[in-house]
Coordinates of C-alpha atoms and ligand atoms in Angstrom, one line a residue:
M1 CA -51.8 -13.9 5.0
N2 CA -48.5 -12.5 5.8
V3 CA -45.8 -12.2 2.9
S4 CA -42.1 -12.5 3.8
T5 CA -38.5 -13.6 2.3
G6 CA -35.6 -15.2 3.5
P7 CA -32.4 -17.0 2.9
L8 CA -32.5 -20.7 1.6
T9 CA -33.3 -23.3 4.0
S10 CA -33.2 -26.6 1.8
Y11 CA -32.2 -27.2 -1.7
E12 CA -35.0 -29.9 -1.8
I13 CA -37.6 -27.1 -1.6
V14 CA -36.1 -25.2 -4.5
Y15 CA -36.3 -28.0 -6.4
D16 CA -40.2 -28.7 -5.6
I17 CA -41.0 -25.1 -6.5
A18 CA -38.7 -24.9 -9.3
S19 CA -40.0 -28.1 -10.9
V20 CA -43.7 -27.4 -10.4
T21 CA -43.6 -23.9 -11.7
A22 CA -41.5 -25.1 -14.7
H23 CA -44.0 -27.9 -15.6
H24 CA -46.8 -25.3 -15.3
D25 CA -45.2 -22.6 -17.4
C26 CA -43.6 -24.7 -19.9
P27 CA -45.1 -28.0 -19.8
D28 CA -43.2 -29.6 -22.8
I29 CA -39.8 -28.9 -21.7
P30 CA -38.4 -31.8 -19.5
F31 CA -37.0 -30.3 -16.3
S32 CA -33.8 -31.3 -14.7
I33 CA -34.0 -34.4 -12.8
R34 CA -33.7 -33.5 -8.8
E35 CA -30.1 -35.3 -8.4
N36 CA -28.7 -32.9 -11.5
F37 CA -30.8 -29.9 -10.2
L38 CA -29.1 -30.3 -6.8
K39 CA -25.5 -30.8 -8.3
G40 CA -26.0 -27.5 -10.1
I41 CA -26.4 -25.8 -7.1
D42 CA -23.0 -26.9 -5.6
N43 CA -21.6 -26.2 -9.2
P44 CA -22.3 -22.7 -10.4
P45 CA -20.8 -21.8 -14.0
P46 CA -17.3 -20.1 -13.2
G47 CA -17.0 -16.5 -12.9
T48 CA -20.6 -16.1 -11.3
V49 CA -21.7 -15.4 -7.8
I50 CA -25.3 -16.7 -6.9
E51 CA -27.6 -15.8 -4.1
R52 CA -30.8 -17.6 -3.7
Y53 CA -33.7 -16.5 -1.6
L54 CA -37.4 -18.2 -0.7
G55 CA -40.6 -16.3 -0.4
Y56 CA -42.9 -17.2 2.1
L57 CA -46.7 -17.0 2.6
D58 CA -47.1 -17.2 6.4
D59 CA -44.5 -20.0 6.9
E60 CA -44.9 -21.8 3.9
P61 CA -42.3 -21.4 1.1
V62 CA -44.1 -20.7 -2.0
G63 CA -41.8 -18.7 -4.2
Y64 CA -38.0 -18.6 -4.9
V65 CA -35.4 -16.1 -6.5
E66 CA -32.1 -17.1 -8.1
L67 CA -29.5 -13.9 -8.6
D68 CA -26.6 -14.7 -10.7
F69 CA -23.9 -11.7 -10.5
P70 CA -21.3 -12.3 -13.3
Q71 CA -17.8 -11.2 -11.8
L72 CA -15.6 -11.4 -15.1
D73 CA -17.5 -9.1 -17.3
N74 CA -21.1 -7.7 -17.4
L75 CA -20.5 -6.3 -14.0
D76 CA -23.6 -4.1 -14.3
I77 CA -26.1 -6.8 -14.5
V78 CA -27.7 -9.5 -12.4
G79 CA -29.7 -12.0 -13.8
V80 CA -32.9 -13.0 -12.0
D81 CA -35.2 -16.3 -11.8
L82 CA -37.8 -15.4 -10.3
L83 CA -40.7 -18.4 -9.6
V84 CA -43.8 -18.5 -7.5
L85 CA -46.0 -21.7 -7.3
P86 CA -49.0 -21.3 -9.4
E87 CA -51.8 -21.7 -6.8
H88 CA -50.2 -18.9 -4.7
R89 CA -49.5 -16.3 -7.4
R90 CA -51.0 -12.7 -6.8
R91 CA -50.4 -12.5 -3.2
G92 CA -47.5 -10.3 -3.5
V93 CA -44.7 -12.8 -2.9
G94 CA -43.2 -12.0 -6.4
R95 CA -43.2 -8.4 -5.6
A96 CA -41.6 -9.2 -1.9
L97 CA -38.8 -11.2 -3.8
Y98 CA -38.4 -8.7 -6.7
D99 CA -37.8 -5.9 -3.6
L100 CA -35.2 -8.2 -2.2
A101 CA -33.7 -8.6 -5.7
V102 CA -33.5 -5.1 -6.1
E103 CA -32.0 -4.5 -2.7
R104 CA -29.4 -7.1 -3.4
A105 CA -28.3 -5.7 -6.9
A106 CA -27.7 -2.4 -4.8
V107 CA -25.4 -4.2 -2.6
H108 CA -23.5 -5.7 -5.6
N109 CA -23.6 -2.0 -7.4
R110 CA -25.6 -3.6 -10.4
K111 CA -27.6 -1.2 -12.6
H112 CA -29.9 -3.7 -14.5
L113 CA -31.9 -6.8 -13.7
Q114 CA -32.4 -9.2 -16.9
A115 CA -35.0 -11.8 -16.7
S116 CA -37.0 -14.0 -19.4
T117 CA -40.7 -14.9 -19.6
V118 CA -42.7 -17.2 -21.9
D119 CA -45.6 -15.7 -23.7
R120 CA -47.7 -18.8 -23.7
H121 CA -48.4 -18.1 -20.2
P122 CA -49.7 -14.6 -19.4
D123 CA -48.4 -14.3 -15.7
G124 CA -44.8 -13.5 -16.1
K125 CA -45.2 -11.0 -18.7
A126 CA -48.0 -9.1 -16.9
F127 CA -45.6 -9.4 -13.6
A128 CA -42.7 -7.8 -15.7
E129 CA -44.8 -5.1 -16.9
A130 CA -46.2 -4.2 -13.6
I131 CA -42.6 -3.6 -11.9
G132 CA -41.8 -1.3 -14.8
A133 CA -39.4 -3.7 -16.7
K134 CA -39.0 -3.1 -20.7
P135 CA -38.7 -6.0 -23.2
G136 CA -35.0 -6.3 -24.4
L137 CA -35.2 -9.0 -26.8
A138 CA -37.7 -11.3 -28.6
E139 CA -37.0 -14.9 -28.7
L140 CA -38.2 -18.1 -30.1
R141 CA -37.7 -21.6 -28.7
S142 CA -37.8 -24.0 -31.7
R143 CA -38.1 -27.8 -31.4
L144 CA -36.4 -30.4 -33.6
D145 CA -38.3 -33.6 -33.6
V146 CA -35.6 -36.0 -34.0
T147 CA -38.1 -39.0 -34.5
A148 CA -39.5 -37.4 -37.5
L149 CA -36.1 -36.5 -39.2
D150 CA -36.0 -36.6 -42.9
D151 CA -32.5 -38.1 -43.6
S152 CA -32.6 -37.9 -47.0
L153 CA -33.2 -34.1 -46.7
L154 CA -30.6 -33.8 -44.1
A155 CA -28.1 -35.7 -46.3
S156 CA -29.0 -33.1 -49.4
L157 CA -28.5 -30.2 -47.0
R158 CA -25.2 -31.4 -46.3
A159 CA -24.0 -32.1 -50.0
E160 CA -25.1 -28.6 -51.0
A161 CA -23.5 -27.1 -47.8
E162 CA -20.1 -29.1 -48.7
K163 CA -20.2 -27.5 -52.1
H164 CA -19.7 -23.9 -50.4
A165 CA -17.5 -25.1 -47.5
T166 CA -14.2 -26.3 -49.3
G167 CA -10.9 -26.1 -47.4
Y168 CA -12.4 -26.5 -44.1
T169 CA -12.2 -29.8 -41.8
L170 CA -14.8 -30.9 -39.3
R171 CA -13.7 -32.1 -36.0
R172 CA -16.2 -33.3 -33.0
W173 CA -15.6 -33.8 -29.3
Q174 CA -17.0 -34.1 -26.0
D175 CA -17.1 -32.0 -23.3
V176 CA -13.4 -29.9 -22.9
P177 CA -12.2 -29.0 -26.2
P178 CA -8.9 -30.5 -27.6
D179 CA -5.9 -28.8 -26.6
D180 CA -5.2 -27.5 -30.3
L181 CA -8.9 -26.4 -30.6
I182 CA -9.5 -24.8 -27.0
D183 CA -8.3 -21.0 -27.6
G184 CA -10.0 -20.8 -30.7
V185 CA -13.2 -22.2 -29.2
A186 CA -12.9 -19.5 -26.4
Y187 CA -12.3 -16.7 -29.0
L188 CA -15.5 -17.6 -30.9
E189 CA -17.6 -18.0 -27.8
G190 CA -16.3 -14.5 -26.4
R191 CA -17.8 -12.9 -29.8
L192 CA -20.9 -14.1 -29.2
N193 CA -22.7 -11.2 -27.2
A194 CA -21.2 -8.9 -30.0
D195 CA -22.1 -11.0 -33.0
A196 CA -25.5 -12.4 -32.0
P197 CA -28.7 -10.0 -32.0
R198 CA -29.3 -8.7 -28.3
G199 CA -31.8 -6.2 -29.0
D200 CA -32.1 -3.5 -26.1
L201 CA -30.4 -5.6 -23.6
T202 CA -27.2 -4.0 -22.0
L203 CA -24.7 -7.1 -22.4
E204 CA -21.1 -6.7 -23.4
P205 CA -19.1 -9.6 -24.8
E206 CA -18.0 -12.2 -21.9
K207 CA -14.3 -12.3 -21.1
M208 CA -13.4 -15.8 -22.4
D209 CA -10.2 -18.0 -22.6
A210 CA -9.4 -21.5 -22.7
A211 CA -9.2 -21.8 -18.9
R212 CA -12.9 -20.5 -18.7
I213 CA -13.9 -22.8 -21.5
R214 CA -12.1 -25.6 -19.8
E215 CA -13.8 -24.8 -16.4
D216 CA -17.5 -24.3 -17.8
M217 CA -17.2 -27.6 -19.4
L218 CA -15.7 -29.5 -16.1
T219 CA -18.5 -27.9 -14.1
R220 CA -21.3 -28.9 -16.5
Q221 CA -20.1 -32.6 -16.4
K222 CA -20.3 -32.4 -12.5
R223 CA -23.9 -30.9 -13.0
G224 CA -24.5 -34.3 -14.9
R225 CA -24.4 -32.8 -18.2
R226 CA -22.5 -33.8 -21.5
S227 CA -21.7 -31.4 -24.4
Y228 CA -21.3 -32.5 -27.9
Q229 CA -19.3 -30.1 -29.9
T230 CA -18.1 -29.8 -33.4
A231 CA -15.9 -27.3 -35.1
A232 CA -14.8 -26.1 -38.6
V233 CA -11.3 -25.9 -38.9
T234 CA -8.9 -24.3 -41.8
G235 CA -5.2 -24.5 -41.1
D236 CA -4.8 -23.9 -37.4
R237 CA -7.9 -21.6 -36.8
V238 CA -11.1 -22.7 -35.6
V239 CA -13.7 -20.6 -37.7
A240 CA -17.0 -22.0 -36.9
W241 CA -18.2 -24.2 -33.7
T242 CA -21.6 -25.6 -32.5
W243 CA -22.6 -27.6 -29.2
I244 CA -25.4 -29.4 -28.1
V245 CA -25.9 -30.3 -24.5
A246 CA -28.1 -32.8 -22.7
E247 CA -28.4 -34.2 -18.9
V248 CA -26.8 -37.9 -18.8
D249 CA -30.2 -39.0 -17.3
Q250 CA -32.5 -37.4 -19.7
P251 CA -31.6 -39.7 -22.8
A252 CA -34.7 -38.3 -25.3
H253 CA -34.0 -34.6 -25.0
A254 CA -31.1 -32.0 -25.4
W255 CA -30.4 -28.2 -26.1
Q256 CA -28.7 -26.9 -28.8
S257 CA -26.8 -23.9 -27.6
T258 CA -24.1 -21.5 -29.3
T259 CA -23.5 -21.7 -33.1
I260 CA -20.8 -19.3 -34.3
V261 CA -18.9 -18.7 -37.4
D262 CA -16.1 -16.3 -37.7
P263 CA -17.1 -12.9 -39.6
E264 CA -14.2 -13.7 -42.2
H265 CA -15.7 -17.0 -42.9
R266 CA -19.2 -16.6 -43.1
G267 CA -21.2 -17.0 -46.6
H268 CA -19.8 -20.5 -46.6
R269 CA -22.7 -22.6 -45.2
L270 CA -20.2 -23.2 -42.3
G271 CA -22.9 -22.7 -39.8
M272 CA -25.4 -25.4 -41.6
L273 CA -22.3 -27.9 -41.8
V274 CA -21.2 -27.9 -38.2
K275 CA -24.7 -28.2 -37.1
L276 CA -25.5 -31.3 -39.3
E277 CA -22.3 -32.9 -38.3
N278 CA -23.1 -32.2 -34.7
L279 CA -26.5 -33.5 -34.8
A280 CA -25.2 -36.7 -36.4
Y281 CA -22.8 -37.1 -33.8
V282 CA -25.4 -36.6 -31.0
R283 CA -27.5 -39.1 -32.7
E284 CA -24.9 -41.7 -32.7
Q285 CA -24.3 -40.9 -28.8
R286 CA -27.5 -40.8 -27.7
P287 CA -29.7 -43.2 -29.8
A288 CA -33.0 -42.3 -27.5
L289 CA -32.8 -38.9 -28.6
A290 CA -36.3 -37.6 -29.3
A291 CA -36.3 -33.8 -29.2
V292 CA -33.7 -30.8 -29.4
D293 CA -34.7 -27.4 -28.2
T294 CA -33.1 -24.4 -29.1
F295 CA -33.3 -20.6 -28.3
N296 CA -33.1 -17.7 -31.0
A297 CA -33.6 -14.1 -31.1
A298 CA -36.4 -13.7 -33.2
E299 CA -34.6 -11.2 -35.6
N300 CA -31.7 -13.9 -36.3
A301 CA -33.2 -14.5 -39.6
Y302 CA -29.8 -16.5 -40.8
M303 CA -29.7 -19.0 -37.9
L304 CA -33.6 -19.4 -37.7
K305 CA -33.4 -20.1 -41.8
V306 CA -30.8 -22.8 -41.1
N307 CA -33.0 -24.1 -38.2
R308 CA -36.0 -24.4 -40.3
A309 CA -34.2 -26.0 -42.9
M310 CA -32.9 -28.6 -40.9
G311 CA -36.6 -29.6 -39.3
F312 CA -36.7 -27.1 -36.2
R313 CA -40.3 -25.5 -35.9
V314 CA -40.9 -22.8 -33.4
A315 CA -42.7 -23.8 -30.3
D316 CA -43.2 -20.7 -28.1
S317 CA -42.1 -17.0 -28.1
W318 CA -40.0 -15.4 -25.0
I319 CA -39.1 -12.2 -23.9
E320 CA -35.9 -11.1 -22.0
W321 CA -36.7 -8.4 -20.0
Q322 CA -34.4 -5.6 -18.7
K323 CA -35.2 -3.3 -15.7
D324 CA -33.1 -0.4 -15.3
L325 CA -32.6 0.7 -11.9
Ligands
COA401 C1 -43.9 -14.0 -12.1 C2 -44.6 -14.6 -11.1 C3 -43.0 -14.5 -10.3 C4 -45.1 -13.5 -10.3 O1 -45.5 -13.7 -8.7 P1 -46.6 -13.5 -7.7 O2 -46.2 -13.9 -6.7 O3 -48.0 -14.0 -8.7 O4 -46.4 -11.8 -8.2 P2 -47.2 -10.7 -7.3 O5 -48.4 -11.2 -6.6 O6 -46.5 -10.1 -6.5 O7 -47.8 -9.7 -8.7 C5 -47.4 -8.7 -8.6 C6 -48.0 -7.5 -9.7 O8 -47.8 -8.3 -11.0 C7 -48.9 -8.2 -11.8 N1 -49.3 -9.7 -12.1 C8 -49.1 -10.6 -12.0 N2 -49.6 -11.9 -12.4 C9 -50.6 -11.2 -13.3 C10 -51.3 -11.7 -14.1 N3 -51.6 -13.0 -14.3 N4 -52.4 -10.8 -14.6 C11 -52.3 -9.6 -14.4 N5 -51.4 -9.0 -13.6 C12 -50.5 -9.9 -13.0 C13 -50.0 -7.5 -11.1 O9 -49.9 -6.1 -11.1 C14 -49.7 -7.9 -9.6 O10 -50.1 -7.2 -8.7 P3 -51.4 -7.3 -8.0 O11 -51.9 -8.5 -7.8 O12 -51.6 -6.2 -7.2 O13 -52.6 -6.7 -9.4 C15 -45.1 -15.6 -11.1 O14 -46.3 -15.5 -11.8 C16 -44.4 -16.7 -11.6 O15 -43.9 -17.6 -11.1 N6 -44.2 -16.9 -13.1 C17 -43.6 -17.8 -13.9 C18 -42.0 -17.6 -13.6 C19 -41.8 -16.2 -14.4 O16 -42.1 -15.9 -15.6 N7 -40.5 -15.3 -13.6 C20 -40.0 -14.2 -14.4 C21 -40.6 -12.7 -13.9 S1 -39.9 -11.5 -14.5

């Protein structure tokens, strides 16, 4: 059989490849509905150029690679999402798409490819090792079973956290942060790559500002997502922030995204407090919510401890790989 690669001919084919592959490699993570996935292609995150290619066996498209080239920071990196349909693996399509990724990385002057694989299925890890990538960061996906939440436990965690967190006000909102908080949110989000464990991955703090946060939240809305956010504020300063994002048409599932506390205000249980408040907010807004998934670095003991106390349990292990060119 002849292996080849080429430009994208149809968004629909990409959805078919991506959804079948996702169900095979991570069966318990609900995959984006077709409409929102397609909206995502037309509404990329701000500050990122995305290229997409198909991999073929003879004339049949069986693989897909998405290459994300950050434009505002991390200019040495390309994020890679490489997928081959399960029944067509081990025929060289993955390697052909990888060779194309290396070619495109050179065109964009990038020095590092980064991609993630899940341990529950052996193919991704074996492939990454075969192309000479190095494990950069071990991650855990944890899941909160919202249907089994113990509300009295959450109330006691909250009471305990509040004892350590006097002098802070909690604010919550959907999507774009309010004008008086957006600069503070951008400051915290911009710290993330410096503050959260990043292992051996080459990553620099993102250049964040209010305009980028606003555009990011607006493009998420255009991709059919809603973001539920809570901040802890003291005076006019945002000192902790967390958010959960969900697809509008997937009422049962959501993703816990960034949680970050300003270094000067750590040790006051603000991480726990904003997470509990935000979870309550999401449950009010999305009463059918059944599961929340989140990723953490395996070495991020503090965040994992907070998550475990709330009821999150580890679902699987992931590796973020880096291939230096
Ligand atoms: C990773 C993936 C894209 C590979 O696609 P593929 O078309 O099977 O890749 P190739 O056929 O080009 O394999 C290249 C080499 O990787 C290695 N490899 C791939 N899968 C393997 C497995 N299950 N066991 C052992 N080695 C494996 C082999 O060395 C293989 O060469 P060989 O077949 O000549 O021995 C595919 O398995 C996939 O879509 N996985 C899920 C998504 C994912 O994890 N993507 C991220 C990859 S960094």
